[in-house]
mmCIF file of C-alpha atoms in Angstrom:
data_model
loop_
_atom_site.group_PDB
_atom_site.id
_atom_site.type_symbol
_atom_site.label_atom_id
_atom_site.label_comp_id
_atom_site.label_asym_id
_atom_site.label_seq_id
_atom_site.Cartn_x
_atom_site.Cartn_y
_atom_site.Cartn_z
ATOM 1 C CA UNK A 1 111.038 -132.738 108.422
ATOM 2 C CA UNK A 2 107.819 -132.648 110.627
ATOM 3 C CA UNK A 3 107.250 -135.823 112.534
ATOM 4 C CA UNK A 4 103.712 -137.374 114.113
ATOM 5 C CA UNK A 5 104.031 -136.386 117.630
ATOM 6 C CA UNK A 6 104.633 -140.244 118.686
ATOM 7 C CA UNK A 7 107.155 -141.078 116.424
ATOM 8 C CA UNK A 8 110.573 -140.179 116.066
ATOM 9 C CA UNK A 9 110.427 -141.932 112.437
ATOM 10 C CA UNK A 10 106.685 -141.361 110.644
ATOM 11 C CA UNK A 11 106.676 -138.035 108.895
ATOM 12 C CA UNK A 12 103.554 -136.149 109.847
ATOM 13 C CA UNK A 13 100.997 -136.070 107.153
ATOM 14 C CA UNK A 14 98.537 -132.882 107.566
ATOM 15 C CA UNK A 15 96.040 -133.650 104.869
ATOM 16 C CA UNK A 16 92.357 -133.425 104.794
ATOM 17 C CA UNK A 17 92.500 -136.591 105.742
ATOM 18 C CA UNK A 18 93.421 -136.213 109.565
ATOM 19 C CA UNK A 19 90.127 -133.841 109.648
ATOM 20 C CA UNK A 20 87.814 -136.308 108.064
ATOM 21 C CA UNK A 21 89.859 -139.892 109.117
ATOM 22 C CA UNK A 22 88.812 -139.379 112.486
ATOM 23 C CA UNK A 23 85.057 -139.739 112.037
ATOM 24 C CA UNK A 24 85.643 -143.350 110.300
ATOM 25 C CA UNK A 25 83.552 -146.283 112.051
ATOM 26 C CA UNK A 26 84.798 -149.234 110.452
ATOM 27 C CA UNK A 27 84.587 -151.871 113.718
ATOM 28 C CA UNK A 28 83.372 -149.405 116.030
ATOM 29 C CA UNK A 29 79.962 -149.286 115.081
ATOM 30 C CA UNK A 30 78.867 -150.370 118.319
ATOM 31 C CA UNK A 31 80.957 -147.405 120.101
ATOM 32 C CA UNK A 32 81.991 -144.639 118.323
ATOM 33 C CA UNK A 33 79.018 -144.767 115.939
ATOM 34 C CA UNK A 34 76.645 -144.748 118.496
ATOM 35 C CA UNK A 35 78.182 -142.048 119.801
ATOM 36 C CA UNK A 36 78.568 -140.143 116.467
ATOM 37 C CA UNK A 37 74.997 -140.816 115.676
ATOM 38 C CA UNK A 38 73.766 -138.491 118.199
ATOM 39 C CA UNK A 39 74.956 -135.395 116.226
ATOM 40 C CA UNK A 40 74.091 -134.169 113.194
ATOM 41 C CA UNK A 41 76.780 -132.846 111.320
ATOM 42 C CA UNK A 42 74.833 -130.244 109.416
ATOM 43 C CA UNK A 43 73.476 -128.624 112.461
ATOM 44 C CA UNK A 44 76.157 -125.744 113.306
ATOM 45 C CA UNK A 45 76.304 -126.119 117.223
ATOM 46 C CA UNK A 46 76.887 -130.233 116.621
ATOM 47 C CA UNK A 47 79.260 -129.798 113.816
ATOM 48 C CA UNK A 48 81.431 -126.952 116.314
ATOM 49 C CA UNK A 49 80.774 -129.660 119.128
ATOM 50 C CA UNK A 50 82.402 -132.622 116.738
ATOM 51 C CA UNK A 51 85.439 -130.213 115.605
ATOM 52 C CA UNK A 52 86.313 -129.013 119.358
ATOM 53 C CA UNK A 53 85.639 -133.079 120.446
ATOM 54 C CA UNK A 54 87.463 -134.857 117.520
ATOM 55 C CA UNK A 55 89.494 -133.202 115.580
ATOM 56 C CA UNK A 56 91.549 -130.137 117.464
ATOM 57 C CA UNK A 57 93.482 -132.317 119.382
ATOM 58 C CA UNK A 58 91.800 -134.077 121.805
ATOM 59 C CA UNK A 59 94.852 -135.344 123.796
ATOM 60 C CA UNK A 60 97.121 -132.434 123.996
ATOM 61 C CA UNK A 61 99.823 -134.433 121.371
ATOM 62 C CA UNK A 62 100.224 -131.821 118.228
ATOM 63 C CA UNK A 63 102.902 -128.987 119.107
ATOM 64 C CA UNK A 64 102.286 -125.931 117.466
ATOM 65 C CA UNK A 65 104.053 -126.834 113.895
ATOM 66 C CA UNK A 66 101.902 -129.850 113.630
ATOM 67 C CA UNK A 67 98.584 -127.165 114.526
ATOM 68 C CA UNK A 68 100.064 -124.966 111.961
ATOM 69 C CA UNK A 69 100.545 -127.774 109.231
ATOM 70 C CA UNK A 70 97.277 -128.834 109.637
ATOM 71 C CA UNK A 71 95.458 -125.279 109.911
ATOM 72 C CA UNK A 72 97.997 -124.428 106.325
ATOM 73 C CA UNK A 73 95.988 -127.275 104.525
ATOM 74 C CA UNK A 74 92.366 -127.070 105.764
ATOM 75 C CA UNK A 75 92.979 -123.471 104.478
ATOM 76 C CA UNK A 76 94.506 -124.454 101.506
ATOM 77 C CA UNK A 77 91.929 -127.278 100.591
ATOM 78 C CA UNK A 78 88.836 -124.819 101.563
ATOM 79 C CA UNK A 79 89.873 -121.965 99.374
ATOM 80 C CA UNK A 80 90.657 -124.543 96.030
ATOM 81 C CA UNK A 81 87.413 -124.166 94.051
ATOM 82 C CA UNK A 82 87.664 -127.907 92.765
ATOM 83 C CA UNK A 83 87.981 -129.391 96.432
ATOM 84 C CA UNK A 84 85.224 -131.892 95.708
ATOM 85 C CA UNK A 85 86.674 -133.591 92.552
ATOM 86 C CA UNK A 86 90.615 -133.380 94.589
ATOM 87 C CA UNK A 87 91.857 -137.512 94.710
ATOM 88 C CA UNK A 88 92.473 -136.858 98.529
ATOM 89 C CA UNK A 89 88.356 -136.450 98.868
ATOM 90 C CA UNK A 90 87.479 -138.865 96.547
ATOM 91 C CA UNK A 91 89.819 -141.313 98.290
ATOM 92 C CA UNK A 92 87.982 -139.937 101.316
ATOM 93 C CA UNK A 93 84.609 -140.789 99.858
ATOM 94 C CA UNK A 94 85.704 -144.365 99.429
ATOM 95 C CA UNK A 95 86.938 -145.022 102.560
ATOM 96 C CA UNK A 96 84.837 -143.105 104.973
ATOM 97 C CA UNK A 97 81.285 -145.263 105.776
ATOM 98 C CA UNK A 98 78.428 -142.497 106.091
ATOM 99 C CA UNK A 99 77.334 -140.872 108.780
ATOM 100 C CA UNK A 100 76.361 -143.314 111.610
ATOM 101 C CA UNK A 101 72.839 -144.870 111.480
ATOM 102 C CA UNK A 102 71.622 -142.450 108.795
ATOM 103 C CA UNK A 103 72.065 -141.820 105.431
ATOM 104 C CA UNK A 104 73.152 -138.187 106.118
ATOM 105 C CA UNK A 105 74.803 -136.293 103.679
ATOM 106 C CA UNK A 106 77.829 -134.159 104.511
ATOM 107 C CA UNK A 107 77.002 -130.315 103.218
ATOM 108 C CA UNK A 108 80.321 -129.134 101.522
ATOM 109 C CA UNK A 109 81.295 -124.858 101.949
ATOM 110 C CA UNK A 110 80.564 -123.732 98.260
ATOM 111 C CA UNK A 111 79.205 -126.644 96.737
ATOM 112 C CA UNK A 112 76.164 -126.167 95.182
ATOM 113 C CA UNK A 113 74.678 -129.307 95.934
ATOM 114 C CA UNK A 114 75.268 -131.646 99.074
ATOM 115 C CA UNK A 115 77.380 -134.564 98.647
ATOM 116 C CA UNK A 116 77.025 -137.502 100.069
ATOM 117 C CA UNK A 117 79.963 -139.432 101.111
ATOM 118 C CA UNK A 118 79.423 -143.406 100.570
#
C-alpha cells in the first residue's frame, strides 16, 4: 500500500481531487485568493503557470510512485467521456468556492459547454 509522503499510516489518495483541492480558498481569501486571482485559469500560459506552481509538487515530497499514481488517474479521469457527471467532480463542485474574486468558469477538455464550479 502507497502511503502520503508524511505519514507512515494515511494511505495516499491520488484522485482528482489532489489536482483540484489545492486551489480551495476557504479562510485564505485574504492570501491565497489574492494571489490566485491574478491568473486566469482559462488563459493557457496562466493555467501551465498554476499546474507547474500548485499542483506538480511544489515541495519536492511525492517519490516517483506517488507521481505515477497521480499521473495514472488524471489520465484515467481525462480520457472517461462522463468525467463531468463522476461523484468525485460533483463532490468537487460542492466543495471548491469559484475562482477568486470572479465568477470565472473553469473550461472542461471535451465538454461542450463551460462549467462553472460553485
Amino acid at each position: 500500500m502507497l502511503f502520503h509522503p508524511t505519514s507512515q499510516h494515511i494511505p495516499f489518495d491520488a484522485s482528482l481531487y489532489y489536482f483540484v483541492g489545492i486551489f480551495d480558498i476557504y479562510d485564505r481569501e485574504e492570501t491565497k485568493g489574492e494571489e490566485l486571482a491574478r491568473y486566469n485559469p482559462n488563459d493557457n500560459a496562466d493555467r501551465e503557470n498554476l499546474i507547474l506552481k500548485y499542483c506538480l509538487d511544489p515541495y519536492n515530497k511525492l517519490s516517483y510512485r506517488h507521481k505515477y499514481k497521480l499521473v495514472e488517474s488524471l489520465s484515467l479521469a481525462l480520457n472517461t467521456e462522463i468525467l463531468i457527471s463522476t461523484p468525485t467532480l460533483r463532490t468537487i463542485q460542492k466543495h471548491i468556492q469559484p475562482w477568486p474574486g470572479t465568477k470565472q468558469r473553469l473550461m472542461i477538455p471535451e465538454a461542450s459547454s463551460p462549467t462553472s464550479i460553485d
